Short mmCIF file of C-alpha atoms and ligand atoms in Angstrom, two decimals:
data_model
loop_
_atom_site.label_atom_id
_atom_site.label_comp_id
_atom_site.label_asym_id
_atom_site.label_seq_id
_atom_site.Cartn_x
_atom_site.Cartn_y
_atom_site.Cartn_z
CA UNK A 28 11.93 -12.17 -8.80
CA UNK A 29 11.69 -15.84 -10.10
CA UNK A 30 10.96 -18.99 -8.27
CA UNK A 31 11.76 -21.89 -9.90
CA UNK A 32 12.05 -26.04 -8.72
CA UNK A 33 15.01 -27.69 -8.41
CA UNK A 34 15.76 -31.31 -9.35
CA UNK A 35 19.11 -31.66 -9.01
CA UNK A 36 21.01 -33.11 -6.33
CA UNK A 37 21.17 -31.25 -3.05
CA UNK A 38 25.31 -31.49 -4.20
CA UNK A 39 24.99 -30.48 -7.85
CA UNK A 40 23.89 -26.91 -6.80
CA UNK A 41 25.51 -24.59 -8.74
CA UNK A 42 24.30 -20.95 -7.71
CA UNK A 43 25.21 -18.65 -5.26
CA UNK A 44 23.98 -19.47 -2.04
CA UNK A 45 21.94 -22.32 -0.09
CA UNK A 46 19.45 -20.89 2.75
CA UNK A 47 18.89 -23.15 5.31
CA UNK A 48 16.12 -22.71 8.26
CA UNK A 49 16.80 -25.11 11.03
CA UNK A 50 15.02 -24.95 14.39
CA UNK A 51 16.93 -25.36 17.97
CA UNK A 52 16.35 -29.14 17.60
CA UNK A 53 17.12 -29.45 14.18
CA UNK A 54 21.16 -28.75 15.58
CA UNK A 55 21.32 -31.74 17.83
CA UNK A 56 20.56 -34.48 14.76
CA UNK A 57 20.21 -32.35 11.46
CA UNK A 58 17.77 -34.01 9.14
CA UNK A 59 18.36 -34.46 5.97
CA UNK A 60 20.20 -31.59 4.09
CA UNK A 61 22.84 -30.54 1.14
CA UNK A 62 26.19 -30.32 2.84
CA UNK A 63 24.82 -31.67 6.21
CA UNK A 64 28.42 -32.36 7.88
CA UNK A 65 29.81 -29.43 6.41
CA UNK A 66 27.07 -27.97 8.26
CA UNK A 67 26.99 -29.38 11.46
CA UNK A 68 30.52 -29.18 11.91
CA UNK A 69 30.83 -24.91 11.82
CA UNK A 70 26.93 -24.90 13.37
CA UNK A 71 29.04 -26.36 16.32
CA UNK A 72 32.58 -24.12 15.65
CA UNK A 73 30.48 -21.47 15.81
CA UNK A 74 28.37 -22.20 18.38
CA UNK A 75 25.29 -22.04 16.18
CA UNK A 76 22.03 -22.83 18.41
CA UNK A 77 19.10 -22.30 15.71
CA UNK A 78 17.65 -18.88 17.75
CA UNK A 79 15.24 -17.21 16.30
CA UNK A 80 17.43 -14.62 14.94
CA UNK A 81 20.48 -16.20 14.81
CA UNK A 82 21.44 -16.14 11.35
CA UNK A 83 25.84 -17.33 10.40
CA UNK A 84 26.85 -17.63 6.85
CA UNK A 85 29.04 -20.51 5.88
CA UNK A 86 31.17 -19.54 3.23
CA UNK A 87 32.31 -21.88 0.53
CA UNK A 88 34.92 -23.06 -1.14
CA UNK A 89 34.72 -26.03 -3.43
CA UNK A 90 31.95 -26.80 -5.52
CA UNK A 91 29.67 -24.34 -7.19
CA UNK A 92 27.83 -22.41 -3.73
CA UNK A 93 29.73 -19.79 -2.71
CA UNK A 94 27.20 -18.95 0.22
CA UNK A 95 25.77 -21.49 2.75
CA UNK A 96 23.48 -19.57 4.97
CA UNK A 97 22.38 -21.38 8.32
CA UNK A 98 19.40 -19.12 9.91
CA UNK A 99 17.65 -20.20 13.78
CA UNK A 100 13.32 -20.45 13.23
CA UNK A 101 14.37 -20.67 17.65
CA UNK A 102 12.59 -23.43 19.17
CA UNK A 103 10.36 -25.89 17.34
CA UNK A 104 7.18 -25.45 19.26
CA UNK A 105 7.48 -22.37 18.63
CA UNK A 106 7.16 -21.93 15.41
CA UNK A 107 3.87 -21.35 12.64
CA UNK A 108 4.20 -20.18 9.28
CA UNK A 109 4.17 -17.35 10.53
CA UNK A 110 7.45 -17.03 11.68
CA UNK A 111 8.87 -19.00 9.27
CA UNK A 112 7.59 -16.63 6.61
CA UNK A 113 9.62 -13.80 8.55
CA UNK A 114 12.40 -15.91 8.86
CA UNK A 115 12.68 -16.74 5.36
CA UNK A 116 12.28 -13.17 3.76
CA UNK A 117 14.69 -11.43 5.94
CA UNK A 118 17.72 -15.06 4.97
CA UNK A 119 17.32 -14.46 1.62
CA UNK A 120 17.10 -10.62 1.76
CA UNK A 121 20.64 -10.76 4.12
CA UNK A 122 21.06 -12.91 0.76
CA UNK A 123 20.91 -10.61 -1.50
CA UNK A 124 22.34 -7.91 -0.06
CA UNK A 125 25.49 -10.20 0.16
CA UNK A 126 25.50 -10.29 -3.57
CA UNK A 127 23.87 -13.50 -4.29
CA UNK A 128 21.72 -13.51 -7.48
CA UNK A 129 19.92 -17.37 -6.73
CA UNK A 130 19.66 -19.54 -3.59
CA UNK A 131 18.49 -22.40 -3.28
CA UNK A 132 15.63 -23.22 -0.53
CA UNK A 133 15.47 -26.94 0.57
CA UNK A 134 11.63 -27.73 0.59
CA UNK A 135 11.61 -31.36 2.02
CA UNK A 136 12.80 -29.68 5.46
CA UNK A 137 10.79 -26.45 5.22
CA UNK A 138 7.17 -29.06 4.49
CA UNK A 139 9.15 -30.56 7.65
CA UNK A 140 8.12 -27.83 9.62
CA UNK A 141 4.86 -27.43 8.41
CA UNK A 142 3.87 -30.66 9.11
CA UNK A 143 5.13 -30.27 12.62
CA UNK A 144 3.41 -27.89 13.52
CA UNK A 145 -0.51 -28.86 11.32
CA UNK A 146 -1.71 -29.05 15.05
CA UNK A 147 -1.61 -25.49 15.90
CA UNK A 148 -1.88 -23.88 12.19
CA UNK A 149 -4.72 -26.12 10.93
CA UNK A 150 -6.89 -23.85 13.57
CA UNK A 151 -7.04 -20.98 10.62
CA UNK A 152 -7.64 -23.83 8.07
CA UNK A 153 -6.12 -24.92 4.70
CA UNK A 154 -3.26 -22.28 5.56
CA UNK A 155 -0.87 -21.72 2.67
CA UNK A 156 1.55 -24.01 1.95
CA UNK A 157 5.81 -23.77 2.15
CA UNK A 158 5.40 -23.10 -1.50
CA UNK A 159 3.07 -20.05 -0.97
CA UNK A 160 5.24 -19.15 1.77
CA UNK A 161 7.78 -18.64 0.22
CA UNK A 162 6.63 -16.70 -2.72
CA UNK A 163 5.32 -13.89 -0.19
CA UNK A 164 8.61 -13.85 1.59
CA UNK A 165 10.24 -13.73 -1.43
CA UNK A 166 7.59 -11.44 -2.92
CA UNK A 167 8.18 -9.33 0.19
CA UNK A 168 11.42 -9.40 1.44
CA UNK A 169 13.27 -7.16 -1.31
CA UNK A 170 11.44 -4.21 -1.48
CA UNK A 171 12.48 -1.02 0.28
CA UNK A 172 11.71 3.19 -0.44
CA UNK A 173 14.78 4.03 -1.66
CA UNK A 174 14.32 5.47 -5.15
CA UNK A 175 14.42 9.10 -3.28
CA UNK A 176 18.15 7.80 -2.18
CA UNK A 177 21.43 8.90 -4.07
CA UNK A 178 23.73 6.62 -1.56
CA UNK A 179 22.93 2.84 -1.62
CA UNK A 180 23.92 1.10 1.65
CA UNK A 181 23.45 -0.58 3.90
CA UNK A 182 19.48 -1.62 3.85
CA UNK A 183 19.46 0.18 0.34
CA UNK A 184 21.97 -1.91 -0.84
CA UNK A 185 21.21 -3.01 -4.63
CA UNK A 186 19.36 -6.61 -3.95
CA UNK A 187 21.04 -8.75 -6.49
CA UNK A 188 18.82 -11.40 -5.30
CA UNK A 189 16.36 -12.84 -9.14
CA UNK A 190 16.34 -16.48 -9.27
CA UNK A 191 15.16 -18.67 -5.91
CA UNK A 192 15.30 -22.21 -6.54
CA UNK A 193 13.23 -25.05 -4.29
CA UNK A 194 13.41 -28.74 -4.91
CA UNK A 195 9.39 -30.23 -4.80
CA UNK A 196 8.24 -26.84 -4.70
CA UNK A 197 4.40 -26.19 -5.84
CA UNK A 198 5.55 -23.64 -9.08
CA UNK A 199 1.58 -22.44 -8.84
CA UNK A 200 1.51 -21.93 -5.71
CA UNK A 201 4.93 -20.43 -5.31
CA UNK A 202 2.73 -17.67 -7.97
CA UNK A 203 0.24 -17.34 -6.42
CA UNK A 204 1.79 -16.23 -3.02
CA UNK A 205 4.24 -13.85 -5.49
CA UNK A 206 0.71 -12.56 -5.88
CA UNK A 207 -0.64 -11.92 -2.38
CA UNK A 208 3.38 -10.35 -2.24
CA UNK A 209 3.69 -7.96 -4.94
CA UNK A 210 -0.76 -6.40 -3.82
CA UNK A 211 1.53 -5.61 -0.02
CA UNK A 212 4.32 -3.69 -1.87
CA UNK A 213 2.18 -2.13 -3.91
CA UNK A 214 0.19 -0.73 -0.96
CA UNK A 215 3.84 0.30 0.17
CA UNK A 216 5.52 1.76 -2.44
CA UNK A 217 2.95 4.36 -2.69
CA UNK A 218 1.59 5.55 1.23
CA UNK A 219 5.83 5.53 1.02
CA UNK A 220 5.11 8.87 -1.09
CA UNK A 221 4.88 12.31 0.63
CA UNK A 222 2.85 14.30 1.20
CA UNK A 223 4.73 16.16 -1.51
CA UNK A 224 4.61 13.93 -4.16
CA UNK A 225 1.09 12.47 -3.60
CA UNK A 226 -2.49 14.51 -3.30
CA UNK A 227 -5.45 13.55 -3.24
CA UNK A 228 -5.60 14.31 -7.26
CA UNK A 229 -2.44 11.69 -7.28
CA UNK A 230 -3.58 9.16 -5.59
CA UNK A 231 -7.13 9.82 -8.27
CA UNK A 232 -4.43 9.28 -11.16
CA UNK A 233 -1.97 6.53 -9.63
CA UNK A 234 -5.49 4.75 -9.23
CA UNK A 235 -6.82 5.30 -12.90
CA UNK A 236 -3.29 3.95 -14.14
CA UNK A 237 -3.85 0.70 -11.65
CA UNK A 238 -7.00 0.58 -13.27
CA UNK A 239 -6.05 0.99 -16.74
CA UNK A 240 -3.27 -1.90 -16.30
CA UNK A 241 -5.42 -4.80 -14.71
CA UNK A 242 -8.97 -3.75 -16.89
CA UNK A 243 -10.47 -2.32 -13.52
CA UNK A 244 -13.12 0.65 -13.98
CA UNK A 245 -12.07 3.59 -12.16
CA UNK A 246 -14.69 6.46 -11.25
CA UNK A 247 -13.24 10.14 -9.44
CA UNK A 248 -15.07 12.07 -7.96
CA UNK A 249 -13.79 16.04 -8.01
CA UNK A 250 -14.79 19.32 -5.19
CA UNK A 251 -18.17 19.69 -7.33
CA UNK A 252 -19.30 16.50 -7.91
CA UNK A 253 -18.34 16.56 -4.03
CA UNK A 254 -20.84 18.88 -3.50
CA UNK A 255 -23.53 17.96 -5.58
CA UNK A 256 -23.35 14.28 -4.26
CA UNK A 257 -23.67 15.58 -0.63
CA UNK A 258 -19.88 14.01 0.59
CA UNK A 259 -20.04 17.32 3.04
CA UNK A 260 -18.07 15.41 5.65
CA UNK A 261 -15.28 14.58 3.11
CA UNK A 262 -14.94 17.96 2.10
CA UNK A 263 -15.47 19.98 5.32
CA UNK A 264 -11.97 17.85 6.34
CA UNK A 265 -10.05 18.74 2.76
CA UNK A 266 -11.65 22.70 2.56
CA UNK A 267 -8.04 23.56 4.45
CA UNK A 268 -5.80 22.06 1.84
CA UNK A 269 -4.37 23.76 -1.14
CA UNK A 270 -4.42 20.17 -2.55
CA UNK A 271 -9.17 19.50 -2.72
CA UNK A 272 -10.26 16.44 -2.22
CA UNK A 273 -11.33 13.10 -4.17
CA UNK A 274 -13.80 10.44 -3.66
CA UNK A 275 -12.27 7.70 -5.93
CA UNK A 276 -14.28 4.45 -6.78
CA UNK A 277 -12.43 1.42 -8.25
CA UNK A 278 -13.90 -1.45 -9.05
CA UNK A 279 -12.73 -5.53 -10.08
CA UNK A 280 -15.43 -7.61 -12.00
CA UNK A 281 -15.27 -11.60 -12.18
CA UNK A 282 -15.29 -13.08 -16.06
CA UNK A 283 -17.97 -14.62 -14.99
CA UNK A 284 -20.97 -14.53 -13.18
CA UNK A 285 -20.00 -12.50 -9.40
CA UNK A 286 -20.63 -14.81 -5.98
CA UNK A 287 -20.41 -12.49 -4.37
CA UNK A 288 -19.90 -8.29 -4.09
CA UNK A 289 -17.86 -6.29 -1.53
CA UNK A 290 -17.55 -2.78 -0.61
CA UNK A 291 -13.56 -1.93 0.55
CA UNK A 292 -13.19 1.03 2.05
CA UNK A 293 -9.95 3.27 2.84
CA UNK A 294 -9.48 6.23 4.35
CA UNK A 295 -7.03 8.47 2.43
CA UNK A 296 -5.46 11.14 3.95
CA UNK A 297 -2.27 12.23 1.44
CA UNK A 298 -1.41 14.37 5.34
CA UNK A 299 -2.86 14.49 8.85
CA UNK A 300 -1.28 18.10 9.98
CA UNK A 301 -4.21 17.45 12.32
CA UNK A 302 -5.46 20.30 11.30
CA UNK A 303 -6.17 23.35 13.32
CA UNK A 304 -6.32 21.24 16.04
CA UNK A 305 -2.62 21.09 14.53
CA UNK A 306 -0.98 18.28 15.62
CA UNK A 307 2.54 18.18 18.39
CA UNK A 308 5.63 17.82 15.91
CA UNK A 309 6.96 15.15 17.15
CA UNK A 310 3.08 14.08 16.53
CA UNK A 311 2.77 14.75 12.44
CA UNK A 312 6.23 13.10 11.51
CA UNK A 313 4.37 9.86 9.67
CA UNK A 314 1.48 10.98 8.59
CA UNK A 315 2.54 11.14 5.34
CA UNK A 316 0.97 6.88 6.25
CA UNK A 317 -2.61 8.60 7.07
CA UNK A 318 -3.43 7.41 3.30
CA UNK A 319 -1.66 3.97 4.18
CA UNK A 320 -5.91 2.34 4.24
CA UNK A 321 -6.43 3.87 1.16
CA UNK A 322 -2.76 2.14 -0.06
CA UNK A 323 -3.78 -1.24 1.50
CA UNK A 324 -7.06 -0.87 -0.60
CA UNK A 325 -5.89 -0.07 -3.62
CA UNK A 326 -2.55 -3.33 -3.32
CA UNK A 327 -6.09 -5.62 -2.29
CA UNK A 328 -7.87 -4.56 -5.91
CA UNK A 329 -4.88 -5.36 -7.10
CA UNK A 330 -4.55 -8.64 -6.02
CA UNK A 331 -8.20 -9.44 -7.20
CA UNK A 332 -7.35 -8.56 -10.68
CA UNK A 333 -4.45 -10.30 -10.96
CA UNK A 334 -6.01 -13.70 -9.28
CA UNK A 335 -8.56 -13.17 -10.96
CA UNK A 336 -11.37 -13.78 -8.35
CA UNK A 337 -14.99 -14.64 -8.71
CA UNK A 338 -15.88 -11.81 -6.41
CA UNK A 339 -16.97 -8.60 -7.73
CA UNK A 340 -14.54 -6.95 -5.05
CA UNK A 341 -15.17 -2.01 -5.14
CA UNK A 342 -12.65 0.36 -3.42
CA UNK A 343 -14.31 3.48 -2.66
CA UNK A 344 -10.56 5.44 -1.03
CA UNK A 345 -11.70 8.82 0.65
CA UNK A 346 -8.97 11.66 0.03
CA UNK A 347 -8.34 14.81 1.07
CA UNK A 348 -5.54 16.06 2.86
CA UNK A 349 -6.00 17.78 6.26
CA UNK A 350 -4.92 21.21 6.40
CA UNK A 351 -4.80 24.89 8.62
CA UNK A 352 -5.35 27.16 6.56
CA UNK A 353 -8.13 30.59 6.60
CA UNK A 354 -10.24 28.09 4.74
CA UNK A 355 -10.03 24.78 7.11
CA UNK A 356 -13.08 23.20 8.67
CA UNK A 357 -13.78 24.52 12.36
CA UNK A 358 -14.27 22.84 16.20
CA UNK A 359 -17.76 23.78 16.22
CA UNK A 360 -18.67 23.41 12.67
CA UNK A 361 -21.15 21.43 11.88
CA UNK A 362 -20.86 19.37 9.23
CA UNK A 363 -23.66 17.89 7.26
CA UNK A 364 -22.87 13.82 5.76
CA UNK A 365 -24.22 12.04 2.95
CA UNK A 366 -26.83 10.42 4.77
CA UNK A 367 -27.74 13.52 6.07
CA UNK A 368 -26.64 13.24 9.51
CA UNK A 369 -25.26 15.69 11.11
CA UNK A 370 -21.53 15.95 13.51
CA UNK A 371 -20.48 19.09 15.29
CA UNK A 372 -16.52 19.32 15.16
CA UNK A 373 -15.15 19.26 18.34
CA UNK A 374 -11.45 17.92 16.97
CA UNK A 375 -10.27 18.09 12.76
CA UNK A 376 -7.27 15.85 14.15
CA UNK A 377 -10.48 13.65 14.26
CA UNK A 378 -11.01 14.12 10.29
CA UNK A 379 -10.73 9.74 9.30
CA UNK A 380 -14.20 9.12 10.62
CA UNK A 381 -15.34 12.24 8.75
CA UNK A 382 -13.52 10.94 5.27
CA UNK A 383 -14.94 7.70 6.02
CA UNK A 384 -18.84 8.40 7.12
CA UNK A 385 -19.45 9.18 3.54
CA UNK A 386 -17.44 7.05 1.49
CA UNK A 387 -19.10 5.11 4.28
CA UNK A 388 -22.93 6.34 3.02
CA UNK A 389 -22.09 5.44 -0.72
CA UNK A 390 -20.41 1.55 0.29
CA UNK A 391 -23.90 1.37 1.56
CA UNK A 392 -25.74 2.50 -0.84
CA UNK A 393 -24.34 -0.68 -2.75
CA UNK A 394 -26.25 -3.34 -1.43
CA UNK A 395 -22.90 -5.51 -1.12
CA UNK A 396 -22.83 -8.66 0.89
CA UNK A 397 -19.59 -6.85 3.36
CA UNK A 398 -18.61 -4.11 3.63
CA UNK A 399 -14.47 -4.12 5.42
CA UNK A 400 -12.83 -0.64 5.94
CA UNK A 401 -9.49 -0.01 5.78
CA UNK A 402 -7.92 3.27 7.93
CA UNK A 403 -5.51 4.33 10.84
CA UNK A 404 -7.71 6.21 12.85
CA UNK A 405 -7.11 6.13 16.17
CA UNK A 406 -3.45 6.73 18.26
CA UNK A 407 -6.29 5.16 21.11
CA UNK A 408 -5.86 1.88 18.80
CA UNK A 409 -2.25 1.87 18.69
CA UNK A 410 -1.80 2.57 22.42
CA UNK A 411 -4.32 -0.40 23.65
CA UNK A 412 -2.17 -3.11 20.35
CA UNK A 413 1.46 -1.86 20.03
CA UNK A 414 2.86 -1.34 16.76
CA UNK A 415 3.03 -5.19 15.61
CA UNK A 416 -1.18 -6.16 15.94
CA UNK A 417 -4.69 -3.73 14.39
CA UNK A 418 -7.94 -3.60 16.20
CA UNK A 419 -10.30 -5.59 14.19
CA UNK A 420 -14.04 -4.25 15.56
CA UNK A 421 -17.33 -5.92 13.49
CA UNK A 422 -20.98 -7.11 15.33
CA UNK A 423 -20.80 -9.25 13.23
CA UNK A 424 -19.82 -12.72 14.36
CA UNK A 425 -19.22 -14.92 11.23
CA UNK A 426 -17.67 -11.83 8.89
CA UNK A 427 -14.80 -11.12 12.06
CA UNK A 428 -14.10 -14.70 12.64
CA UNK A 429 -13.54 -15.01 8.42
CA UNK A 430 -11.26 -11.61 8.96
CA UNK A 431 -9.55 -13.46 11.70
CA UNK A 432 -9.22 -16.81 9.90
CA UNK A 433 -7.61 -15.11 7.08
CA UNK A 434 -5.19 -12.71 8.69
CA UNK A 435 -3.49 -16.23 10.92
CA UNK A 436 -3.09 -17.84 8.01
CA UNK A 437 -1.45 -14.88 6.59
CA UNK A 438 0.54 -13.80 9.44
CA UNK A 439 -0.88 -10.38 9.98
CA UNK A 440 -1.32 -10.51 13.30
CA UNK A 441 -5.35 -8.18 14.27
CA UNK A 442 -7.16 -7.80 17.64
CA UNK A 443 -11.04 -8.23 17.90
CA UNK A 444 -12.15 -5.27 20.10
CA UNK A 445 -15.29 -4.64 20.89
CA UNK A 446 -17.37 -2.65 18.44
CA UNK A 447 -20.85 -2.30 20.75
CA UNK A 448 -20.38 -0.09 24.33
CA UNK A 449 -23.95 1.80 25.66
CA UNK A 450 -21.63 4.35 27.93
CA UNK A 451 -19.26 5.46 24.71
CA UNK A 452 -22.16 5.53 22.36
CA UNK A 453 -23.96 8.47 25.06
CA UNK A 454 -20.63 9.97 25.03
CA UNK A 455 -21.18 10.78 20.98
CA UNK A 456 -23.72 12.54 21.62
CA UNK A 457 -23.98 16.08 21.17
CA UNK A 458 -25.98 19.05 21.78
CA UNK A 459 -26.76 20.98 18.59
CA UNK A 460 -26.34 18.06 15.83
CA UNK A 461 -26.60 14.85 15.59
CA UNK A 462 -23.42 13.53 17.43
CA UNK A 463 -19.95 14.83 18.14
CA UNK A 464 -16.81 13.77 15.82
CA UNK A 465 -14.61 13.22 18.73
CA UNK A 466 -15.42 11.92 22.28
CA UNK A 467 -13.77 11.19 25.66
CA UNK A 468 -9.57 9.72 25.69
CA UNK A 469 -10.88 6.51 27.44
CA UNK A 470 -11.87 4.37 24.64
CA UNK A 471 -11.63 6.16 21.50
CA UNK A 472 -10.85 3.17 18.86
CA UNK A 473 -13.94 1.91 20.63
CA UNK A 474 -15.99 5.23 19.77
CA UNK A 475 -14.29 6.06 16.52
CA UNK A 476 -16.06 2.47 15.69
CA UNK A 477 -19.26 3.31 17.17
CA UNK A 478 -19.24 7.00 15.00
CA UNK A 479 -18.07 4.40 11.64
CA UNK A 480 -21.00 2.42 12.50
CA UNK A 481 -23.88 5.07 12.13
CA UNK A 482 -22.47 5.46 8.45
CA UNK A 483 -23.09 1.28 7.60
CA UNK A 484 -27.06 0.42 6.95
CA UNK A 485 -27.85 -2.19 9.50
CA UNK A 486 -28.03 -5.23 8.08
CA UNK A 487 -25.02 -5.19 5.86
CA UNK A 488 -21.87 -7.40 7.53
CA UNK A 489 -19.57 -4.48 8.39
CA UNK A 490 -15.78 -4.76 9.87
CA UNK A 491 -14.01 -2.76 10.27
CA UNK A 492 -9.63 -2.51 11.03
CA UNK A 493 -7.78 0.55 12.96
CA UNK A 494 -4.95 -0.40 11.26
CA UNK A 495 -2.29 2.89 13.59
CA UNK A 496 0.89 1.93 14.32
CA UNK A 497 0.54 -1.37 12.18
CA UNK A 498 0.94 1.16 9.14
CA UNK A 499 4.08 2.06 9.57
CA UNK A 500 7.46 0.61 10.45
CA UNK A 501 9.85 2.00 12.27
CA UNK A 502 12.56 -0.83 11.45
CA UNK A 503 12.54 -3.64 8.71
CA UNK A 504 11.77 -7.50 10.57
CA UNK A 505 10.13 -10.40 9.21
CA UNK A 506 9.23 -9.74 5.30
CA UNK A 507 8.36 -5.57 6.45
CA UNK A 508 10.72 -2.90 5.07
CA UNK A 509 11.34 0.38 7.71
CA UNK A 510 8.49 2.82 6.15
CA UNK A 511 5.06 2.00 4.92
CA UNK A 512 4.08 -1.60 5.66
CA UNK A 513 0.97 -2.38 3.24
CA UNK A 514 -0.74 -4.72 6.46
CA UNK A 515 -3.74 -5.83 6.02
CA UNK A 516 -3.59 -6.29 1.56
CA UNK A 517 -2.68 -9.89 2.23
CA UNK A 518 -5.46 -10.86 5.51
CA UNK A 519 -8.49 -8.72 2.61
CA UNK A 520 -6.87 -10.77 -0.30
CA UNK A 521 -6.71 -13.80 1.41
CA UNK A 522 -10.68 -13.12 2.90
CA UNK A 523 -11.92 -12.88 -1.25
CA UNK A 524 -9.99 -15.69 -2.16
CA UNK A 525 -11.87 -18.14 0.57
N1 BES B 848 -4.52 10.27 12.00
C1 BES B 848 -4.30 9.60 13.16
C2 BES B 848 -4.07 8.45 13.73
C3 BES B 848 -3.26 7.68 14.07
C4 BES B 848 -2.85 8.18 15.14
C5 BES B 848 -2.36 7.32 12.72
C6 BES B 848 -1.05 7.87 14.84
C7 BES B 848 -0.89 6.49 13.27
C8 BES B 848 -0.28 6.55 13.98
C9 BES B 848 -6.10 10.63 13.02
O1 BES B 848 -6.43 11.25 11.53
C10 BES B 848 -6.24 11.00 14.60
O2 BES B 848 -5.44 12.37 14.61
N2 BES B 848 -6.95 10.67 15.68
C11 BES B 848 -7.15 11.46 16.58
C12 BES B 848 -8.47 11.26 17.50
C13 BES B 848 -8.56 12.25 17.79
C14 BES B 848 -8.31 13.74 18.29
C15 BES B 848 -10.07 11.54 19.08
C16 BES B 848 -6.12 10.80 17.24
O3 BES B 848 -5.87 9.26 17.68
O4 BES B 848 -4.82 11.37 18.60
MN1 MN B 849 -6.24 12.74 12.56
ZN1 ZN B 850 -5.68 10.91 10.53
#
């Protein structure tokens, strides 16, 4: 997708379509827009009021442009950079599916929308410009997971949109937005692959290929090395599968001296059947998405390299397949993590925290300025926050605030959750080992976060992002397509870029 500026007058626009985002307030007295009179008359006739989620296609028969799309942003007071991004993506997607190869987006009006929201958006400070948001929306709107489908119809209709033109565009900003989007799309594409297509070793191959492409380093530990390196928890989780586990270490180093060193840790369960504590079938579908954390980390590294960030960024992917078999790890087993601590297995379906435990030990040994892990860790987090908001757990206020600000700038919703609780801490006790891996049902997401904290060096700022639920969209909406969402990529990338 190309995004270009357009210098001509709106009336002279010769491309396929124009896309106008309108607030309810804009529909009474239209601002300075192209085709203002046509727009006004049609909006009136078709009763288009700018309501959120409403749209109107106006076929144009004279002049160059074939279609004019009006899409509603809703009430001005409810508009935000996030709703503009989602609405843009939705509108561009609609235009692209309806055979429009080039679309004009009048920026002057968009900038008005942004201006009106300047006050509330400035809480996060330095929010993305309208150009960057357009870049993100354009880069995200066209992706669908269709590579295994022969019949391309409905949401899989071939996507015609190739060029977006925007008068007054800041090209550098738009390109930056596109880079954020491309990082997220890469994460989606990988996470959407089923378990039969991507094993832990397959994930390592993808990481290696990406490293070659972008000049990163990639080190992969196989089972032998995992044994030597005392990664007992990761090995236990992977032991039931015919596809053995891997620890993948990607490193991005900036050209000059690095300002900071950050380690990202990703849960890479290529399929989570639950293991011997097997999941009921209705909970097992979508569990190919249990590698979403690792895929997001790969996306962030791609973005970091493409943006040429000035921080050193490490990605540790803890990859395993959680399967039941004669060689599986069992309930009652006691496994030893890399830092020597022993864990009594109460439930083999609480496998994510185990693979992360070893990876977090490794992350701490790198002595970074901060550690951030991304994991589809607990159903409890999805129960608490819904499928559209992820959990952020951290004992470090500065890191938590920085991540929350980044998430607001990029329109990915996070909610800060407790990362300490003396009562839940109690429930980690095991009679026979240093801790158990799963606790009582209530507070399950907090239990998991506290469990993870035991493998992070005390003085290193650390945040845990529980993306269970948000990793997988049941239907397309806003910037999201059906399936893997790539949630967290833009937030982490924005945090690193600050
Ligand atoms: N991968 C799941 C969590 C999950 C649930 C991700 C729903 C995405 C959507 C995780 O490994 C898991 O099974 N967690 C258990 C933990 C329990 C056994 C303590 C859960 O949440 O039920
Ligand atoms: Mn599980
Ligand atoms: Zn899992």
